[in-house]
PDB file of C-alpha atoms in Angstrom:
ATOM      1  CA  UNK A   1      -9.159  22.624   4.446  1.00 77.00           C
ATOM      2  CA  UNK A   2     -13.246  21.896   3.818  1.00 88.00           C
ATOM      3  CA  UNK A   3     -11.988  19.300   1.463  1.00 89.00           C
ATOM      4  CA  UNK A   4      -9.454  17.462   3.825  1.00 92.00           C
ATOM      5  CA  UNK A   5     -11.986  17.800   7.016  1.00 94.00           C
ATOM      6  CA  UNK A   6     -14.843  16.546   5.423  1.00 95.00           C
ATOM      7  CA  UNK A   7     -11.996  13.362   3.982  1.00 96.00           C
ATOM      8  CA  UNK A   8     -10.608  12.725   7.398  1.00 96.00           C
ATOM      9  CA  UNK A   9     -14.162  12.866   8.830  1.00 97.00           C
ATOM     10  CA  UNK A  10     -15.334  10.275   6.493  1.00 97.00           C
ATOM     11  CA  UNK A  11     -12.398   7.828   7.132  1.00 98.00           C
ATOM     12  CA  UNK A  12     -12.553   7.839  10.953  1.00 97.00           C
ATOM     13  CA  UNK A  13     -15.962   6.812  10.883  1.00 98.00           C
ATOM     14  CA  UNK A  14     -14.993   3.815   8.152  1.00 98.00           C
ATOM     15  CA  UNK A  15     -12.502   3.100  10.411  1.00 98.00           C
ATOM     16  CA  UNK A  16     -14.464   3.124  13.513  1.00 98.00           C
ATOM     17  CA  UNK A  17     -17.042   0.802  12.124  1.00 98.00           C
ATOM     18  CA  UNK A  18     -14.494  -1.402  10.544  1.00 98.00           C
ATOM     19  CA  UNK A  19     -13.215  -1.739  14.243  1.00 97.00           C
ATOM     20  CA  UNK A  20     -16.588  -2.172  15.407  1.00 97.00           C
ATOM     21  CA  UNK A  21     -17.127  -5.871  13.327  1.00 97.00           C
ATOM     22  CA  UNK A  22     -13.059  -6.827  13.804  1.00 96.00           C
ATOM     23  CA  UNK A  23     -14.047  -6.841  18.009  1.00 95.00           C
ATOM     24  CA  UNK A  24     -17.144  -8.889  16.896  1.00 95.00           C
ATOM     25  CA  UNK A  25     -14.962 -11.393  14.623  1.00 94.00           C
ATOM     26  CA  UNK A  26     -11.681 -10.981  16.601  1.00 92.00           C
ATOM     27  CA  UNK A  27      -9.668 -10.108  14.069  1.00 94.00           C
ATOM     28  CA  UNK A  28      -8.093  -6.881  13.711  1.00 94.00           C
ATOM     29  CA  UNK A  29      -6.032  -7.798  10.156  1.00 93.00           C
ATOM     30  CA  UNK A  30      -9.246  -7.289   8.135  1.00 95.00           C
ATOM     31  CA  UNK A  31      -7.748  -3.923   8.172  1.00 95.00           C
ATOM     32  CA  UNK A  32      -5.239  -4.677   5.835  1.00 94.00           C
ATOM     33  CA  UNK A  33      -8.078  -5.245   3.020  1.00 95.00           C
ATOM     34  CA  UNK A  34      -9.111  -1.694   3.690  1.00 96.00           C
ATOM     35  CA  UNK A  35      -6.306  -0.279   2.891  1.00 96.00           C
ATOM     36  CA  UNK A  36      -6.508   0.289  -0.630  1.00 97.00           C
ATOM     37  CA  UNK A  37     -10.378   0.774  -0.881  1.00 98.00           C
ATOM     38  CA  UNK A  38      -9.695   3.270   1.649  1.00 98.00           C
ATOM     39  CA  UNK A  39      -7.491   5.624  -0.758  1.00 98.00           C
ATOM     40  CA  UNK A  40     -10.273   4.988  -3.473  1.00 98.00           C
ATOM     41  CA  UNK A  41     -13.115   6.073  -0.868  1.00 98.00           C
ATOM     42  CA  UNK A  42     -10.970   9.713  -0.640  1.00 98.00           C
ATOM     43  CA  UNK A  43     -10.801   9.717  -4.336  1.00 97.00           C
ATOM     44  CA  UNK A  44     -14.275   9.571  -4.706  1.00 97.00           C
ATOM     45  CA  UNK A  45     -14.971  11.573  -2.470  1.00 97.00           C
ATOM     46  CA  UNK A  46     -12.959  14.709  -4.222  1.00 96.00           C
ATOM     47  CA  UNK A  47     -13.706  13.307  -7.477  1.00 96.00           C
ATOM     48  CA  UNK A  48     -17.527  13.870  -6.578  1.00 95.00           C
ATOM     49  CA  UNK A  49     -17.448  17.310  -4.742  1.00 93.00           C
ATOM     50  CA  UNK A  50     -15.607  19.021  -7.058  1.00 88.00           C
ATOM     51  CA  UNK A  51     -17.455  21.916  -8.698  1.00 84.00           C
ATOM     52  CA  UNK A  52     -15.536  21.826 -11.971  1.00 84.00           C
ATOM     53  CA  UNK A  53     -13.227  18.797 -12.718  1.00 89.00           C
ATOM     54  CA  UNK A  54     -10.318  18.906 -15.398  1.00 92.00           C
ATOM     55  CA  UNK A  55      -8.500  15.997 -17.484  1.00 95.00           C
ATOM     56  CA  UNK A  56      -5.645  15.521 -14.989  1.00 96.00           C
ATOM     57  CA  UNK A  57      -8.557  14.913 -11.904  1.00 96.00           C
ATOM     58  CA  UNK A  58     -10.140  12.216 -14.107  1.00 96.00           C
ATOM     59  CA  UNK A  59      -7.213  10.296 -15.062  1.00 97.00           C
ATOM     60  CA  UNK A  60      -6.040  10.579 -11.177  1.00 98.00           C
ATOM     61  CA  UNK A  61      -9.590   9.330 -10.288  1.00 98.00           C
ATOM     62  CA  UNK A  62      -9.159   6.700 -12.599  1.00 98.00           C
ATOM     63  CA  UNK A  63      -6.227   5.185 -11.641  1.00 98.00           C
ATOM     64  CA  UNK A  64      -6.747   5.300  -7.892  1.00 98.00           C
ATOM     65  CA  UNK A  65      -9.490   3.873  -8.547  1.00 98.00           C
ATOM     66  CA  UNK A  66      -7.538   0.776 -10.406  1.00 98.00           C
ATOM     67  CA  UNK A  67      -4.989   0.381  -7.966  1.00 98.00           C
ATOM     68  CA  UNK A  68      -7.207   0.597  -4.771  1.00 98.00           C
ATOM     69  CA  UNK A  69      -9.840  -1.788  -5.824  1.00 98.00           C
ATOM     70  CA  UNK A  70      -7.221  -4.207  -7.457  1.00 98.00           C
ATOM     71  CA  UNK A  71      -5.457  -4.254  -3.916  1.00 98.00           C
ATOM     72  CA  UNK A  72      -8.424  -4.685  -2.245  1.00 97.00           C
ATOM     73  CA  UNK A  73      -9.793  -7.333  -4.382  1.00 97.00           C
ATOM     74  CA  UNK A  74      -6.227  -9.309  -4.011  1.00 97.00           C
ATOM     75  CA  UNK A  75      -6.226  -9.206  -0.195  1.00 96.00           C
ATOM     76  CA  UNK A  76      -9.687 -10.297   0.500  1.00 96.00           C
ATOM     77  CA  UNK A  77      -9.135 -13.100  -1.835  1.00 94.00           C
ATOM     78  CA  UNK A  78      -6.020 -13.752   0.045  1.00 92.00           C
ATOM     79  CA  UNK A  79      -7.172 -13.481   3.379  1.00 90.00           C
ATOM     80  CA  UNK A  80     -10.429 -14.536   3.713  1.00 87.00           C
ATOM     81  CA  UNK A  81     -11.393 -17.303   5.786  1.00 85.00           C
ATOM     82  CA  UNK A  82      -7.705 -17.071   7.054  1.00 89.00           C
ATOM     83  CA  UNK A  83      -6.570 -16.913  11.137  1.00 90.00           C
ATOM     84  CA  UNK A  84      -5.601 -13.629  11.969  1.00 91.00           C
ATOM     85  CA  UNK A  85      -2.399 -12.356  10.740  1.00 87.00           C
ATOM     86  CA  UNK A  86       0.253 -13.238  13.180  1.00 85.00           C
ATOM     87  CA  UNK A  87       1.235  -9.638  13.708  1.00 86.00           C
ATOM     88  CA  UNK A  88      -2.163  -8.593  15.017  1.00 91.00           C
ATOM     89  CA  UNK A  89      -2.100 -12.432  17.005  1.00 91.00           C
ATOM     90  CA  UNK A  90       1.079 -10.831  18.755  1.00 89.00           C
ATOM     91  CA  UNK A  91      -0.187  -7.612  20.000  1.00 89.00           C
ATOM     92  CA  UNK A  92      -3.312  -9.647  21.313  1.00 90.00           C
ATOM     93  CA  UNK A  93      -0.993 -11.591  23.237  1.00 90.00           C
ATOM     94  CA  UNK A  94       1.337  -9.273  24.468  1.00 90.00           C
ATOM     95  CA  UNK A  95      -1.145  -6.979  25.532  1.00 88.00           C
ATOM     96  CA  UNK A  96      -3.920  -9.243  26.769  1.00 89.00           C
ATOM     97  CA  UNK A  97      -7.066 -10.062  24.687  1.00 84.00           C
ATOM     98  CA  UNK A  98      -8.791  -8.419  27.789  1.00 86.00           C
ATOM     99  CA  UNK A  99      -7.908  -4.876  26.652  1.00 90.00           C
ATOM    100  CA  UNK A 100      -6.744  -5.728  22.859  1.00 90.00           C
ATOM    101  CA  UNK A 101     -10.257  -5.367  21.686  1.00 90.00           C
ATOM    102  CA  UNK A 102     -10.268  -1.232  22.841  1.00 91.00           C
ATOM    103  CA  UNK A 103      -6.763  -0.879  22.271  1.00 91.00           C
ATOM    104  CA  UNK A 104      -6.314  -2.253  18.658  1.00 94.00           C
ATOM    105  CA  UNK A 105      -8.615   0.795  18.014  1.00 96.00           C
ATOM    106  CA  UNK A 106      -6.001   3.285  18.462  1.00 95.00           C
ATOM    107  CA  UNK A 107      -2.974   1.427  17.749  1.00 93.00           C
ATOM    108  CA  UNK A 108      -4.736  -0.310  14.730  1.00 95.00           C
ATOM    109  CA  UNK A 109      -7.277   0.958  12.705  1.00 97.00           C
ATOM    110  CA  UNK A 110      -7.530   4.915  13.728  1.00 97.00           C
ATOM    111  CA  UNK A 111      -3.797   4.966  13.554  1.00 96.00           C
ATOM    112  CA  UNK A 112      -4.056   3.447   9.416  1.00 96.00           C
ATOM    113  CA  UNK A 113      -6.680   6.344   8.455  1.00 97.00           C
ATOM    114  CA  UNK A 114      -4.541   9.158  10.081  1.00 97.00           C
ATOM    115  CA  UNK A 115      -1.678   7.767   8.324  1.00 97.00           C
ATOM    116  CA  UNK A 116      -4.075   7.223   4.820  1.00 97.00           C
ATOM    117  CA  UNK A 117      -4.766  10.357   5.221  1.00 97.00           C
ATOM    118  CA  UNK A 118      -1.418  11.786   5.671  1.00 97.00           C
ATOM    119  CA  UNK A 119      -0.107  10.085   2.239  1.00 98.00           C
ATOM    120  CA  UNK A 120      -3.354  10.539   0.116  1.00 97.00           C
ATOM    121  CA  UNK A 121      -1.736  14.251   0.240  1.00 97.00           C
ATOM    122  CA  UNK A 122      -0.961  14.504  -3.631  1.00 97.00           C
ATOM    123  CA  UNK A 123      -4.519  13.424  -4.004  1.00 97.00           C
ATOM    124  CA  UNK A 124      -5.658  16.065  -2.083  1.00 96.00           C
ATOM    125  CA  UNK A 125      -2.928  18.579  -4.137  1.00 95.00           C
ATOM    126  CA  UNK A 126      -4.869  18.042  -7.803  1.00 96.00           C
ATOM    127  CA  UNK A 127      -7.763  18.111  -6.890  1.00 93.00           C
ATOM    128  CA  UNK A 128      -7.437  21.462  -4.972  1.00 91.00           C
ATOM    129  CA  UNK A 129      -5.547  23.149  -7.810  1.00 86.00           C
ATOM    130  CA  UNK A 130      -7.409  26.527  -8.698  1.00 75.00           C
ATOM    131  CA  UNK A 131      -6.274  26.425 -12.530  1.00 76.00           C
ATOM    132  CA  UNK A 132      -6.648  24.322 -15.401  1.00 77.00           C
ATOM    133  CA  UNK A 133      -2.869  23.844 -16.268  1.00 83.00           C
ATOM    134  CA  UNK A 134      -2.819  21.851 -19.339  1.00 90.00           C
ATOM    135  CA  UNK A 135      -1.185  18.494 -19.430  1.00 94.00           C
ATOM    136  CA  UNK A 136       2.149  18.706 -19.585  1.00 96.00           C
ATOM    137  CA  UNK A 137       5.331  16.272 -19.552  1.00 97.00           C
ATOM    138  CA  UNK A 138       5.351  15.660 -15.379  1.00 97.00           C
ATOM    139  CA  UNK A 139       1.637  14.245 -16.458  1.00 97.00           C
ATOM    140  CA  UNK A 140       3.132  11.825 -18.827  1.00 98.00           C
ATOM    141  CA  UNK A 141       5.598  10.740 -17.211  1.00 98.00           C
ATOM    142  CA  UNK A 142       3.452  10.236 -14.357  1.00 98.00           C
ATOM    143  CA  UNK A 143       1.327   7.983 -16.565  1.00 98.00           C
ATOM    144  CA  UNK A 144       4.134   5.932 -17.344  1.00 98.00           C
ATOM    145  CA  UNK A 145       5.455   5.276 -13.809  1.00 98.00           C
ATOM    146  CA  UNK A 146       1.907   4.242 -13.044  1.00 98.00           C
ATOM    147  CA  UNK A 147       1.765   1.622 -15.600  1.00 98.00           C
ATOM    148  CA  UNK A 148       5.612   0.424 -14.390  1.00 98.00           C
ATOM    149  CA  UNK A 149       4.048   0.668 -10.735  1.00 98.00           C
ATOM    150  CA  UNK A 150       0.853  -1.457 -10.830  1.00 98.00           C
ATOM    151  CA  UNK A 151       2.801  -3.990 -13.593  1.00 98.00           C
ATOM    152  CA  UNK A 152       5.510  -5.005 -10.806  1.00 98.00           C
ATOM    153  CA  UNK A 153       2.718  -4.610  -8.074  1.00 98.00           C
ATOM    154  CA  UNK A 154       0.051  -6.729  -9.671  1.00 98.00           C
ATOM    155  CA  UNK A 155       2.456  -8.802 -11.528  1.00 98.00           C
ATOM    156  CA  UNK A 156       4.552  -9.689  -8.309  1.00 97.00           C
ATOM    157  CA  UNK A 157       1.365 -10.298  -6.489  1.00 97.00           C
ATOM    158  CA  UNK A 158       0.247 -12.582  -9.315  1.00 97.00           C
ATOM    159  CA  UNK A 159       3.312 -14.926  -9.551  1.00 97.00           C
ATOM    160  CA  UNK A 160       3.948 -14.426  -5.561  1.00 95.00           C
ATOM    161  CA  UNK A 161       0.314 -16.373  -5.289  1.00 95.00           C
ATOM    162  CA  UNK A 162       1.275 -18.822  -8.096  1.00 95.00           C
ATOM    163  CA  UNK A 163       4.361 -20.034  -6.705  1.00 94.00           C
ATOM    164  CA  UNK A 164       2.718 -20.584  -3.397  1.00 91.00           C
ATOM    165  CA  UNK A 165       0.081 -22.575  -4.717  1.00 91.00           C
ATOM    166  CA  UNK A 166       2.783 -24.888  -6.422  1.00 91.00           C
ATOM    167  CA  UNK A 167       6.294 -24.904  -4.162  1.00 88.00           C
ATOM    168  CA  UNK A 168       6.775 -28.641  -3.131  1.00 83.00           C
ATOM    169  CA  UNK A 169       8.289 -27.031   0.201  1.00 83.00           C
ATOM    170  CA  UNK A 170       7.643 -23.799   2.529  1.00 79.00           C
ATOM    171  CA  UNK A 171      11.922 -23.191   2.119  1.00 81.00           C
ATOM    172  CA  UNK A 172      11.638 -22.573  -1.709  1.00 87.00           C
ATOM    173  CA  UNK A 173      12.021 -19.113  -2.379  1.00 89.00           C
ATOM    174  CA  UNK A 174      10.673 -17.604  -5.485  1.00 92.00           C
ATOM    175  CA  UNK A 175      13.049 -15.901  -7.512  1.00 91.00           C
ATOM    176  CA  UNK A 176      11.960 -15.695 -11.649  1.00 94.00           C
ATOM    177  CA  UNK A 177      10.069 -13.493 -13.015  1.00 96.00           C
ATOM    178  CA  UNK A 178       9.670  -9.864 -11.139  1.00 97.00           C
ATOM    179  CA  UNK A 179      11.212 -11.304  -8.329  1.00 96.00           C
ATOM    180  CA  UNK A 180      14.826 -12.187 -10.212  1.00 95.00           C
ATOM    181  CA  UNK A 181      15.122  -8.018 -10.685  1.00 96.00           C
ATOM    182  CA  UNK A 182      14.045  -7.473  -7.082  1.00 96.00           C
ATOM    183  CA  UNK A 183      13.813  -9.028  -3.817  1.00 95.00           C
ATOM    184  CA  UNK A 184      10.031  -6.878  -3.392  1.00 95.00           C
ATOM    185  CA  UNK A 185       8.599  -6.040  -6.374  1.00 97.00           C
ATOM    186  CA  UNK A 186       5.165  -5.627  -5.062  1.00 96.00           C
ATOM    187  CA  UNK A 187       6.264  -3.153  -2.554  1.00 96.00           C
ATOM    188  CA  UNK A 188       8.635  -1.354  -5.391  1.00 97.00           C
ATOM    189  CA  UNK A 189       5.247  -0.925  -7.630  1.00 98.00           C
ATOM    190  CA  UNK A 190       3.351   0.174  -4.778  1.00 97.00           C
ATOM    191  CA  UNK A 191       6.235   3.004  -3.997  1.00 97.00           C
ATOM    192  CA  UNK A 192       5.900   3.669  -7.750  1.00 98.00           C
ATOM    193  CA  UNK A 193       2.183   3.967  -8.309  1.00 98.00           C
ATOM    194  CA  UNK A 194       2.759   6.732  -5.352  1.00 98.00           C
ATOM    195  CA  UNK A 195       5.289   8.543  -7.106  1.00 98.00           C
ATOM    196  CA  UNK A 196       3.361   8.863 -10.287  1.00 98.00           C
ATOM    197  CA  UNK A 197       0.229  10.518  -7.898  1.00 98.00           C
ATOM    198  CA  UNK A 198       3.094  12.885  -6.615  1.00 98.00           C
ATOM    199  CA  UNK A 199       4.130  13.585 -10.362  1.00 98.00           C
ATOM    200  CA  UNK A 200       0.424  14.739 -11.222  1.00 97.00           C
ATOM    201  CA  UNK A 201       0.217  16.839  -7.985  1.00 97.00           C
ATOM    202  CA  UNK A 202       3.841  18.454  -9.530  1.00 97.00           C
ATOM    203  CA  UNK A 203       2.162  18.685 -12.922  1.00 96.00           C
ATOM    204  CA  UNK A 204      -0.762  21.004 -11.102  1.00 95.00           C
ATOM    205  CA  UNK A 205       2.050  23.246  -9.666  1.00 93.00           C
ATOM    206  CA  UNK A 206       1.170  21.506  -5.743  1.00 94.00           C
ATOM    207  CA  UNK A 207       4.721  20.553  -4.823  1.00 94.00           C
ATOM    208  CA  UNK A 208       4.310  20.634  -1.258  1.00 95.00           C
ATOM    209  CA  UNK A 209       1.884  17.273  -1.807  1.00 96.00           C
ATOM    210  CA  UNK A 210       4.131  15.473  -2.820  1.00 97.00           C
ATOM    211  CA  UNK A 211       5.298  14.893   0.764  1.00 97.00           C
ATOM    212  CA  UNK A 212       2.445  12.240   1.344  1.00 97.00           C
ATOM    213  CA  UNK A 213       4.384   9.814  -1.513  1.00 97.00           C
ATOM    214  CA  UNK A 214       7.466  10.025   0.481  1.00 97.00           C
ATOM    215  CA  UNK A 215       5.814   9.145   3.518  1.00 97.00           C
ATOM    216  CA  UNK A 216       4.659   6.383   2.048  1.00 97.00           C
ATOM    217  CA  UNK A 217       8.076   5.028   0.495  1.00 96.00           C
ATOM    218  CA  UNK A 218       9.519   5.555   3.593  1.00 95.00           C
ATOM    219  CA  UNK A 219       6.810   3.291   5.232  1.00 94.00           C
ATOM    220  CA  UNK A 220       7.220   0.577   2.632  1.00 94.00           C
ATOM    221  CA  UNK A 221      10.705   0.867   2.504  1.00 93.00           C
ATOM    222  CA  UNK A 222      11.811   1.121   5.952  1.00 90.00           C
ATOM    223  CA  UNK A 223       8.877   0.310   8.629  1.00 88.00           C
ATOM    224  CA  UNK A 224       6.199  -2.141   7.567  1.00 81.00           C
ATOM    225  CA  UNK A 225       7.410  -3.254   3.927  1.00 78.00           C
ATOM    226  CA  UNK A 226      10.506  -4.421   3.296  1.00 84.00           C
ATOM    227  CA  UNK A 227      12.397  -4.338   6.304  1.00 80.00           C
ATOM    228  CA  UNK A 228       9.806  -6.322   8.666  1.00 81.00           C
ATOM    229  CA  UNK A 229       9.596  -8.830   5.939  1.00 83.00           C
ATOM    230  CA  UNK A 230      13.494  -9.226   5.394  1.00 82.00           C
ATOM    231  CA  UNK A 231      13.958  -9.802   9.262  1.00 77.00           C
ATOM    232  CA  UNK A 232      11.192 -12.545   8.609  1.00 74.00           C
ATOM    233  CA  UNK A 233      12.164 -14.204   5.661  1.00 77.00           C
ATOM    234  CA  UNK A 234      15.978 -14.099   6.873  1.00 70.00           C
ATOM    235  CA  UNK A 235      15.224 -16.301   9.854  1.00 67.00           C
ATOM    236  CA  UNK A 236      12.563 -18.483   8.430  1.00 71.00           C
ATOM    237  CA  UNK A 237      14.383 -19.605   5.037  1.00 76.00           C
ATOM    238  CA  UNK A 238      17.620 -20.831   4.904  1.00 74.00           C
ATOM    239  CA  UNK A 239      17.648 -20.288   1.144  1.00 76.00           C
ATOM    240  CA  UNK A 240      16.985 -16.657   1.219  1.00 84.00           C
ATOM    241  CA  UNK A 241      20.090 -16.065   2.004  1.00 83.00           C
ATOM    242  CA  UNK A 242      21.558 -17.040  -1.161  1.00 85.00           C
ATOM    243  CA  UNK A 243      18.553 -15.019  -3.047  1.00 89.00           C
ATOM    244  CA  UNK A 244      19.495 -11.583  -0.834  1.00 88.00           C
ATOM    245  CA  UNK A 245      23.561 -12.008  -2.175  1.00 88.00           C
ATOM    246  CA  UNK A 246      22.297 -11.897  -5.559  1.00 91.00           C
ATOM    247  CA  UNK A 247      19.222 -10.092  -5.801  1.00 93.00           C
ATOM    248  CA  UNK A 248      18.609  -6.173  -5.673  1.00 94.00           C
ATOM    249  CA  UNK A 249      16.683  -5.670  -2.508  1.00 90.00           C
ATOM    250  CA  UNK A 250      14.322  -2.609  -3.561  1.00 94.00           C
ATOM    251  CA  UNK A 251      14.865  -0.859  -7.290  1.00 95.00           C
ATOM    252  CA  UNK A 252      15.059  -3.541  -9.816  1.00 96.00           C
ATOM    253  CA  UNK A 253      17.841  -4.390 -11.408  1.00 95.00           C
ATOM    254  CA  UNK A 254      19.892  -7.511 -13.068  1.00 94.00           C
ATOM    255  CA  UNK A 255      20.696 -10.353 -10.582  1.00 92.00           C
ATOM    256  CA  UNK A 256      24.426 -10.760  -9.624  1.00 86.00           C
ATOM    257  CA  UNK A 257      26.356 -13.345 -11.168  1.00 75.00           C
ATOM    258  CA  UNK A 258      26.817 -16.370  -8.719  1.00 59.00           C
ATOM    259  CA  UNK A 259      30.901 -17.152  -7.574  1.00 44.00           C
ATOM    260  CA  UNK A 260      31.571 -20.646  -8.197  1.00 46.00           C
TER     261      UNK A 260
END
């Protein structure tokens, strides 16, 4: 409990002061680049005030620390310098830039490190295992989702920037590569990278932790992942229509074969 007060302590006030410069700038979606760095500021944290640390802490440190940073470095390339994402631009509108400034607070940034918090759970469960459990074949395995995870995440990221940098039109839709198996597969190697942190917390005998990685594919999957971009891309591209008959929409798999 020490561990996860001290964690949620830290965040709130990264999150607070993160709010603090967004009012200055007026733009609340700088809180998207936190995201990741904000999952590698908890690992730190427990990698650092741990009295003794075993193998399976390290390599979870480790690749946290890959995937956060790599996220983070990806966004802010992406975003800055850009107008405010036009999710954020919304809620200003609807709700009046008079109050937005106080109100994206709660409804923005404290809200994303209650729910970082919530999902870093498997962190939390090796870190606060009392034994030295050997590695064992949940830590392999987790291993091996990871690298599948943060391929299809990084790699779908990659080829996703490429393509926009050299479409000849806005309606093109990219479909080779990563994205022939799956209609996401950045937000597949995100959910998969999770799962691989909830196979370490199994491997150190903390099941119960393994309920912040299904929060989070439940996010991606159903809230503010796939299904918000769907309804998006649906009514924006003509042509994604076509790509959504044959193309899996989640879990990769081989594209249908097009009726003539």
């Amino acid at each position: 409990m020490v561990l996860y007060l001290n964690a949620s302590i830290l965040i709130i006030v990264l999150v607070t002061l993160l709010w603090m410069y967004s009012v200055y700038i007026k733009n609340a979606s700088i809180v998207d680049i936190f995201w990741g760095f904000g999952f590698v500021v908890i690992g730190t944290y427990l990698f650092f005030t741990t009295d003794k640390l075993f193998l399976r802490q390290i390599i979870l440190f480790v690749l946290v620390s890959i995937w956060g940073l790599r996220l983070t470095i990806h966004l802010f390339i992406r975003n800055v310098g850009k107008p405010e994402d036009f999710r954020y631009q919304k809620f200003r509108k609807d709700y009046g830039e008079h109050r937005y400034w106080w109100f994206s607070y709660f409804q923005v940034f404290l809200l994303q490190g209650v729910l970082m918090l919530m999902i870093a759970s498997p962190l939390f469960g090796v870190y606060i295992a009392e034994e030295n459990t050997p590695l064992n074949v949940f830590d392999f395995v987790a291993m091996a989702v990871w690298i599948v995870g943060i391929s299809f995440e990084a790699g779908g990221d990659y080829q996703l920037t490429k393509f926009r940098k050299q479409r000849k039109s806005k309606d093109e839709v990219l479909s080779s590569g990563f994205w022939k198996y799956t209609r996401h597969p950045n937000y597949f190697g995100d959910a998969a990278v999770w799962w691989s942190y909830a196979l370490f917390a199994i491997a150190a005998q903390q099941y119960w932790f393994v309920l912040g990685s299904l929060f989070m594919t439940y996010l991606i999957i159903k809230i503010s992942g796939v299904a918000m971009l769907e309804r998006t891309l649906t009514s924006d591209k003509p042509a994604y229509k076509d790509y959504v008959e044959r193309t899996s929409a989640f879990f990769p798999w081989f594209p249908k074969k097009q009726v003539q």
